[in-house]
PDB file of C-alpha atoms in Angstrom:
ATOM      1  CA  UNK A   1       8.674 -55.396 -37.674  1.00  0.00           C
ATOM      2  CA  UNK A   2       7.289 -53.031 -34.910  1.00  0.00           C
ATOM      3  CA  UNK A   3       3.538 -53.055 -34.366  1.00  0.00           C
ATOM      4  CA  UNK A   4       1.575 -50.913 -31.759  1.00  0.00           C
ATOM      5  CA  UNK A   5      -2.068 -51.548 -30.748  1.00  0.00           C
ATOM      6  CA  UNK A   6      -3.437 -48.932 -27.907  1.00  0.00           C
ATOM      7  CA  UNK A   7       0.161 -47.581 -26.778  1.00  0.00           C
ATOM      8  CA  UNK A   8       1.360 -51.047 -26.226  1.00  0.00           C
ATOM      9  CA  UNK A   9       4.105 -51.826 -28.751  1.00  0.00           C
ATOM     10  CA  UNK A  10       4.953 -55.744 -29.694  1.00  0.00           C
ATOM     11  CA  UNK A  11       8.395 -55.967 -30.615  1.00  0.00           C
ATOM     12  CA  UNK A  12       9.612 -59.637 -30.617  1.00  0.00           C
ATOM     13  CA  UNK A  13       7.038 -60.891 -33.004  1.00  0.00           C
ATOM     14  CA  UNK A  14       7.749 -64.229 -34.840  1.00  0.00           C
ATOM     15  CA  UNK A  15       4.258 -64.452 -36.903  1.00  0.00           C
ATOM     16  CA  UNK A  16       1.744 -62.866 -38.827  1.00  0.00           C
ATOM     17  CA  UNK A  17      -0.985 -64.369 -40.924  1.00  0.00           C
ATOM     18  CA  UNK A  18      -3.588 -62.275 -42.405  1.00  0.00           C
ATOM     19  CA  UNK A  19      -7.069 -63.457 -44.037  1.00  0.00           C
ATOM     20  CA  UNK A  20      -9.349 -61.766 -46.292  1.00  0.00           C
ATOM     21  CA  UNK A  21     -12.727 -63.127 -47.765  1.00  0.00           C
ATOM     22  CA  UNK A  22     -14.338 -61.134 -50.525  1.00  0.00           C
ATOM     23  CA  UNK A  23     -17.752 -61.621 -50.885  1.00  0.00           C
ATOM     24  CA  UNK A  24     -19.988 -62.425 -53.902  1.00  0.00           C
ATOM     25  CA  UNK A  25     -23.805 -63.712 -54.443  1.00  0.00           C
ATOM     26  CA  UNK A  26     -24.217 -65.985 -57.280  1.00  0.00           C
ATOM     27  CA  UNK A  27     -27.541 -66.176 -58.852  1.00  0.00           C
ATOM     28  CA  UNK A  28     -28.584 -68.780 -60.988  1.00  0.00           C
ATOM     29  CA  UNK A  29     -30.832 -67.630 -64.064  1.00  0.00           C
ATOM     30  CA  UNK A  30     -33.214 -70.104 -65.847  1.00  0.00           C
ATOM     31  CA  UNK A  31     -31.756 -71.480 -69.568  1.00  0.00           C
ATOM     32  CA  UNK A  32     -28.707 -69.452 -68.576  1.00  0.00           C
ATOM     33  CA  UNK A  33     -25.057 -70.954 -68.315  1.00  0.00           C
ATOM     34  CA  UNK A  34     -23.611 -70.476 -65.632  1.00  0.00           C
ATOM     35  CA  UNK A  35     -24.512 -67.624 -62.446  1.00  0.00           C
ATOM     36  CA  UNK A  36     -24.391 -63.764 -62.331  1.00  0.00           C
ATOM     37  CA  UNK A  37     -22.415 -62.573 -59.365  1.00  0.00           C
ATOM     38  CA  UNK A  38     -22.633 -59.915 -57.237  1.00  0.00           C
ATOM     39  CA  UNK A  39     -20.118 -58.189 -55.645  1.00  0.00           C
ATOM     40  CA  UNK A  40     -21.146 -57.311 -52.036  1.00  0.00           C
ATOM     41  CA  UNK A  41     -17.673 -56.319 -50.739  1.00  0.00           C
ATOM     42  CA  UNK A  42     -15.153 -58.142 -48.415  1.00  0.00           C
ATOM     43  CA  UNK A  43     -15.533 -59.487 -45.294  1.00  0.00           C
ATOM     44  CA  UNK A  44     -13.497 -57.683 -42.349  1.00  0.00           C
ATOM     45  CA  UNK A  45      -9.755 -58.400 -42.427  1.00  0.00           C
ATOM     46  CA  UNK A  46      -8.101 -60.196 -39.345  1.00  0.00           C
ATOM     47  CA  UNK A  47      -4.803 -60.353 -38.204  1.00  0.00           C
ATOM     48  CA  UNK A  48      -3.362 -63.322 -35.910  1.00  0.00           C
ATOM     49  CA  UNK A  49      -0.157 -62.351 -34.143  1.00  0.00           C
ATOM     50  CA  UNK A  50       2.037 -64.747 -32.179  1.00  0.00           C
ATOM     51  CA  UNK A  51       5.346 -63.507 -30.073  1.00  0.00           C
ATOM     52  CA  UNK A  52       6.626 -63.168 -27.006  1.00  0.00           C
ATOM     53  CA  UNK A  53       7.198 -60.688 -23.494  1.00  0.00           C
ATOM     54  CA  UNK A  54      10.278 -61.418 -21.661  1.00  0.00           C
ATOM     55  CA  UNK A  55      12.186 -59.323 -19.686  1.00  0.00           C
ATOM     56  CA  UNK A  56      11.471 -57.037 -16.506  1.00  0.00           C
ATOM     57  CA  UNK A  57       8.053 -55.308 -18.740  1.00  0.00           C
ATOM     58  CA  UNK A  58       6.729 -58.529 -19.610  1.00  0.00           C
ATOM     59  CA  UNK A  59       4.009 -58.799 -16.971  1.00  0.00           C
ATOM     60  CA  UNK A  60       3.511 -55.192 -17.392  1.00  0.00           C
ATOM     61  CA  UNK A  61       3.056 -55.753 -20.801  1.00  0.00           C
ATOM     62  CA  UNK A  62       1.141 -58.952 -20.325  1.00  0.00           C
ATOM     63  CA  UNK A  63      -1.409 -57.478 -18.043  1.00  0.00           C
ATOM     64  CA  UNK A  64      -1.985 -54.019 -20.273  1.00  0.00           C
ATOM     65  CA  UNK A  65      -2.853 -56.503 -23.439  1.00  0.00           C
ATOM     66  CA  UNK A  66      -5.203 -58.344 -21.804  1.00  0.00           C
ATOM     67  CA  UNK A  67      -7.266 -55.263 -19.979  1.00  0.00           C
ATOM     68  CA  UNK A  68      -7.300 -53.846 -24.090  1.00  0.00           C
ATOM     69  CA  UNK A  69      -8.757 -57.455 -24.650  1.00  0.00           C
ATOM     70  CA  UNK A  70     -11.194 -57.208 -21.926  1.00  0.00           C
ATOM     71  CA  UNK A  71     -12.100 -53.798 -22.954  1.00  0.00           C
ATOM     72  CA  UNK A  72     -13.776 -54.991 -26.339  1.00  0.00           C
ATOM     73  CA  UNK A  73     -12.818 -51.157 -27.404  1.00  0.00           C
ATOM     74  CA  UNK A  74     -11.771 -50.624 -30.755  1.00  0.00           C
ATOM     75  CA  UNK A  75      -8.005 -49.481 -30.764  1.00  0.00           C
ATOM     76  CA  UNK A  76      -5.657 -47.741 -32.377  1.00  0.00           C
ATOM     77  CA  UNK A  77      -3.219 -49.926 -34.779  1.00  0.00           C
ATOM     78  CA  UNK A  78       0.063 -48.791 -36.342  1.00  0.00           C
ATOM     79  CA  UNK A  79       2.411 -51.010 -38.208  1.00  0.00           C
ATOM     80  CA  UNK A  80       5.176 -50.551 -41.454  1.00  0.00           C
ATOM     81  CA  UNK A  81       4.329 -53.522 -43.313  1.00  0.00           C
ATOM     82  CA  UNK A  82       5.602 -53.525 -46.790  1.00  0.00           C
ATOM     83  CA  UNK A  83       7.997 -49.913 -45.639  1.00  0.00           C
ATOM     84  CA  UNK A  84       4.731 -47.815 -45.265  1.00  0.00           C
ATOM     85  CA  UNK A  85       3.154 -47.160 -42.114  1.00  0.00           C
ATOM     86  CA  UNK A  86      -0.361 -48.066 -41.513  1.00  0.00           C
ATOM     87  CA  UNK A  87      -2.666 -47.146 -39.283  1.00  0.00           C
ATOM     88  CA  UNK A  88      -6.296 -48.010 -38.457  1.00  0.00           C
ATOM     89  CA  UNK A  89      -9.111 -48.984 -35.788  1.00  0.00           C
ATOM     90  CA  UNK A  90      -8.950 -52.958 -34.227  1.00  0.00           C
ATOM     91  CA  UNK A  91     -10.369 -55.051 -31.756  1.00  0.00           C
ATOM     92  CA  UNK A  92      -8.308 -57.795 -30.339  1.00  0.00           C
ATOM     93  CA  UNK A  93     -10.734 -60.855 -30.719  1.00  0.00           C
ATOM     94  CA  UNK A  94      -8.693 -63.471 -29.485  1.00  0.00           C
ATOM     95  CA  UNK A  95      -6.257 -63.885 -26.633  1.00  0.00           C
ATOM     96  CA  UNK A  96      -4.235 -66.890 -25.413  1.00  0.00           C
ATOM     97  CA  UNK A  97      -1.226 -67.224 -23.820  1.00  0.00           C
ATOM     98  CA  UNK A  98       0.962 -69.448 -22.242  1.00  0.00           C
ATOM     99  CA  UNK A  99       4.477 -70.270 -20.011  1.00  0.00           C
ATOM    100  CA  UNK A 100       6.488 -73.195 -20.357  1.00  0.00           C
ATOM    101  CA  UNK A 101       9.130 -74.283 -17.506  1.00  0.00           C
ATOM    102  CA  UNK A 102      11.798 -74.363 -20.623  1.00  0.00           C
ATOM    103  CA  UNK A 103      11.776 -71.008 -20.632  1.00  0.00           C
ATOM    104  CA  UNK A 104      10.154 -68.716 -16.951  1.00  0.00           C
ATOM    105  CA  UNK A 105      11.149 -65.739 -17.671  1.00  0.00           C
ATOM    106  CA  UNK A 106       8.710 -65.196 -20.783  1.00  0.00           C
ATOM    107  CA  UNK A 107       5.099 -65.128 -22.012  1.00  0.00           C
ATOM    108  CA  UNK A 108       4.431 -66.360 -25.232  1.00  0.00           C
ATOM    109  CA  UNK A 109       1.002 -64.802 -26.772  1.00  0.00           C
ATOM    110  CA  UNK A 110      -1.441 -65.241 -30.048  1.00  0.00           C
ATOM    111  CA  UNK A 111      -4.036 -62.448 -30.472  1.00  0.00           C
ATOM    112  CA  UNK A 112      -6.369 -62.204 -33.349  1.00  0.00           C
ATOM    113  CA  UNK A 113      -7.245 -58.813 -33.946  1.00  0.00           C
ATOM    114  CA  UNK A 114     -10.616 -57.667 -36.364  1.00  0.00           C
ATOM    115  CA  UNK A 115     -10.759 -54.556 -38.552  1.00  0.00           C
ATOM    116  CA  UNK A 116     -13.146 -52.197 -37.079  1.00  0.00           C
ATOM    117  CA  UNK A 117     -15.605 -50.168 -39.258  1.00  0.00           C
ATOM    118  CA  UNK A 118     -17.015 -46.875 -37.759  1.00  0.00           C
ATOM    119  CA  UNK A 119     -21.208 -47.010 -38.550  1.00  0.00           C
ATOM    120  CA  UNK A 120     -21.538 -44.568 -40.863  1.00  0.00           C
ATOM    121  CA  UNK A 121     -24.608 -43.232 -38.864  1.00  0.00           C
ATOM    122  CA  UNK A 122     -25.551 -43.446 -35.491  1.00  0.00           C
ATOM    123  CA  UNK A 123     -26.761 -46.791 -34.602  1.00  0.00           C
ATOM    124  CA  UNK A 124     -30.127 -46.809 -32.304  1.00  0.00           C
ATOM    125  CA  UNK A 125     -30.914 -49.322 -30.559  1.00  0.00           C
ATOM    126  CA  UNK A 126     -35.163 -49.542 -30.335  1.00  0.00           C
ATOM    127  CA  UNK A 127     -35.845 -51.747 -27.767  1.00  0.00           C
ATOM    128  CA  UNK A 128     -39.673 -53.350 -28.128  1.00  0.00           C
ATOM    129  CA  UNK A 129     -41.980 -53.889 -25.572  1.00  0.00           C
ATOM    130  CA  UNK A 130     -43.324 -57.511 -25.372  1.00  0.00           C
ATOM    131  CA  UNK A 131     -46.180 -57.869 -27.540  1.00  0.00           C
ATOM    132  CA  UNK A 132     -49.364 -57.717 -25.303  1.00  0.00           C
ATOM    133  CA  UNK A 133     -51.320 -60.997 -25.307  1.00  0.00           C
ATOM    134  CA  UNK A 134     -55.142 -60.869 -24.607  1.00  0.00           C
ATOM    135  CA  UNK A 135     -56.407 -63.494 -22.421  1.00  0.00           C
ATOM    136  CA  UNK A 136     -59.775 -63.510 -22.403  1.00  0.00           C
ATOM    137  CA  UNK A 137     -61.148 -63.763 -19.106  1.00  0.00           C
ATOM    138  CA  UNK A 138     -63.387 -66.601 -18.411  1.00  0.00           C
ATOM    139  CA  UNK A 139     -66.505 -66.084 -16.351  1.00  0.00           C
ATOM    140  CA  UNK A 140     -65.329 -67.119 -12.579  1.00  0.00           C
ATOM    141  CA  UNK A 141     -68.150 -69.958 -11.981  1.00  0.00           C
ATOM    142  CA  UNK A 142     -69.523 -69.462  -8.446  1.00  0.00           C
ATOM    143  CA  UNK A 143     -69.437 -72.490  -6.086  1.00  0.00           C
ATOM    144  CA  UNK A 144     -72.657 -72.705  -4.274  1.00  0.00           C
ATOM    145  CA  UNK A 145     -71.617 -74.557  -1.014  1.00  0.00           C
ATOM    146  CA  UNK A 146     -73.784 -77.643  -0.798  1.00  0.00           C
ATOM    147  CA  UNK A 147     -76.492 -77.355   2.340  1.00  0.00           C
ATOM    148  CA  UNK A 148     -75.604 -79.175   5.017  1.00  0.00           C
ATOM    149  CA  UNK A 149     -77.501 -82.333   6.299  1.00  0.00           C
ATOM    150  CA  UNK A 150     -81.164 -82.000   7.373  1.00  0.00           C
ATOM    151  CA  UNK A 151     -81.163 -84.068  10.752  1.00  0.00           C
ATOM    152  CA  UNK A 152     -83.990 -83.771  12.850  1.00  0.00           C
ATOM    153  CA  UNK A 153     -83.684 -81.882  15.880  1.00  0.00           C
ATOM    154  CA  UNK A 154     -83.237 -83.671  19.437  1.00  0.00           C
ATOM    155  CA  UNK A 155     -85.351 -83.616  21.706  1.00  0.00           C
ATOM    156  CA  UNK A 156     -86.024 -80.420  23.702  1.00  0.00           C
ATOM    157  CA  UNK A 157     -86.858 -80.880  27.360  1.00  0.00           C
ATOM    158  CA  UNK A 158     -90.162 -80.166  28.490  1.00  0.00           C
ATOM    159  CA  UNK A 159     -90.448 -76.850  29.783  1.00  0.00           C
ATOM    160  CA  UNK A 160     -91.266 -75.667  33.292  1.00  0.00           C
ATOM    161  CA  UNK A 161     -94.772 -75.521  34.640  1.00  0.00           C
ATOM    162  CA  UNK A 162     -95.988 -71.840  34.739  1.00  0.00           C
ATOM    163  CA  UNK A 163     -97.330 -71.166  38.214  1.00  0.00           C
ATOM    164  CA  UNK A 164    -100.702 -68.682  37.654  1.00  0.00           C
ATOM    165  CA  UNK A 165     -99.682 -65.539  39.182  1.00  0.00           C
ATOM    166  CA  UNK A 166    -100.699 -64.664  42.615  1.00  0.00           C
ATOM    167  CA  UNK A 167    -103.901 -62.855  42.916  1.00  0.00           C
ATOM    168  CA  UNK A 168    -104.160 -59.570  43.164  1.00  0.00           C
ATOM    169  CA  UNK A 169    -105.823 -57.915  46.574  1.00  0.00           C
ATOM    170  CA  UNK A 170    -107.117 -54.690  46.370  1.00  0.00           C
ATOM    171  CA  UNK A 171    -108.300 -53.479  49.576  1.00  0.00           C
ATOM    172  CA  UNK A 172    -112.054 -52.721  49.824  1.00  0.00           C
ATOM    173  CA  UNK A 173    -112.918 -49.487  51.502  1.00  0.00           C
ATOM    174  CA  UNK A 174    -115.064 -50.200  55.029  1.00  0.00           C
ATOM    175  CA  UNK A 175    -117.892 -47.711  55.145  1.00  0.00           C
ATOM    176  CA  UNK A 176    -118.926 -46.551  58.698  1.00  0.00           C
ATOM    177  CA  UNK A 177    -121.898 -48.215  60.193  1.00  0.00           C
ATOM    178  CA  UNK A 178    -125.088 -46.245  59.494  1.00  0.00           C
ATOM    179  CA  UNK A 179    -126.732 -45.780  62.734  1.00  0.00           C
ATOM    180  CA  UNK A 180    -129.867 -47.268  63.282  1.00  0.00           C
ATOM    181  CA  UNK A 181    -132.945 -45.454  64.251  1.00  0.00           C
ATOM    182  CA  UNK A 182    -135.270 -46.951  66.369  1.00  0.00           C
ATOM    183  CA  UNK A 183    -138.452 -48.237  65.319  1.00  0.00           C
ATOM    184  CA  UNK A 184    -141.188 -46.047  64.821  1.00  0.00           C
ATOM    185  CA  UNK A 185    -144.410 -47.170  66.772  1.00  0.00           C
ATOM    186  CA  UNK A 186    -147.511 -46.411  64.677  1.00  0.00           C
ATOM    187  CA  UNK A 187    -150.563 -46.669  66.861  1.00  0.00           C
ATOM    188  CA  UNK A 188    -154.162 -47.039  65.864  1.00  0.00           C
ATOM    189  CA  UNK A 189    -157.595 -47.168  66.743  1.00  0.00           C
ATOM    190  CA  UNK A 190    -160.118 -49.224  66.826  1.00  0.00           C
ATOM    191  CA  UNK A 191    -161.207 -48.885  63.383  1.00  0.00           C
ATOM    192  CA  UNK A 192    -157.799 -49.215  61.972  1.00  0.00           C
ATOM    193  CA  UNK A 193    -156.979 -45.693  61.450  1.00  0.00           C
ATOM    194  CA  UNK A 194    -153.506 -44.531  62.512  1.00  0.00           C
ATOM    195  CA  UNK A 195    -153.933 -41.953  65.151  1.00  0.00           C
ATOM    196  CA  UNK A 196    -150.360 -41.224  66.177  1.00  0.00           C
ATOM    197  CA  UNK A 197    -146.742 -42.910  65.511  1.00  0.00           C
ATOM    198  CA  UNK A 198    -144.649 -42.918  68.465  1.00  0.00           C
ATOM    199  CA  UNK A 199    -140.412 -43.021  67.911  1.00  0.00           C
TER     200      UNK A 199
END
């Protein structure tokens, strides 16, 4: 049995397990006997695979399985299980494999691989802003800074005796002598009447 996932085809295969879940919703009704189920579908099928790469390809091979595996793309998977060819979407889920010194020349591998179901429309992704939280603002209380100390103040040194200022001199103007005239001479008689002044 020959299967291929993404070009890569696993020949030497020595197990395959598959599991499928359907799923149901049981609902209990009051005075009723028993539940009333609901058929919701089936969960997605997975496949585990275990073989091994040996040979000159098996690195080759080993490496291209595990970039489909870091990928996380969904792949393309053709098998003929039960003589009829299948073939579907995947994603390889799980990956693990080991080497043993009993045998170095091969790789032995388990992969679990997940159906994949297309959306059937496009899926959007809405991304929310963060909700906006009010804070109310509180009133910012203003520190008055405390006055300082009242000391009293030292003692100022006395201050410098004011000298009056110097007097003023204005000069005085020096009239010219006024000359002098000489004195007049009044003469007079005997009986006191002036008769002539002489000067």
């Amino acid at each position: 049995m020959a299967i291929t996932i993404g070009g890569l085809t696993l020949e030497d295969i020595h197990k395959v397990e598959t599991a499928e879940n359907a799923r149901f919703i049981f609902h209990p009704i009051p005075g009723m006997n028993g539940s009333v189920s609901q058929n919701l579908g089936r969960t997605t099928v997975k496949l585990l695979i275990e073989g091994i790469f040996y040979g000159p390809q098996r690195q080759q091979n080993l490496n291209m399985l595990r970039y489909h595996y870091l990928n996380r793309q969904p792949l393309d998977f053709i098998t003929d299980v039960v003589a009829q060819a299948y073939v579907g979407k995947v994603i390889i889920e799980f990956l693990d494999v080991s080497e043993t010194a009993e045998y170095p020349f091969q790789f032995t591998y388990c992969i679990i691989i997940s159906e994949y179901v297309r959306p059937s429309l496009p899926v959007t992704i809405i991304t929310c802003p963060p909700p906006v939280i009010s804070v109310p603002q509180l009133p910012n209380p203003t520190v008055t800074p405390s006055p300082p100390p009242i000391y009293p103040p030292p003692p100022q040194p006395p201050p410098p005796p004011v000298c009056p200022p110097p007097p003023i001199c204005v000069p005085i103007p020096i009239c010219p002598p006024i000359p002098r005239r000489p004195p007049l001479i009044i003469v007079r008689n005997a009986c006191g009447n002036v008769v002539g002044v002489i000067g």
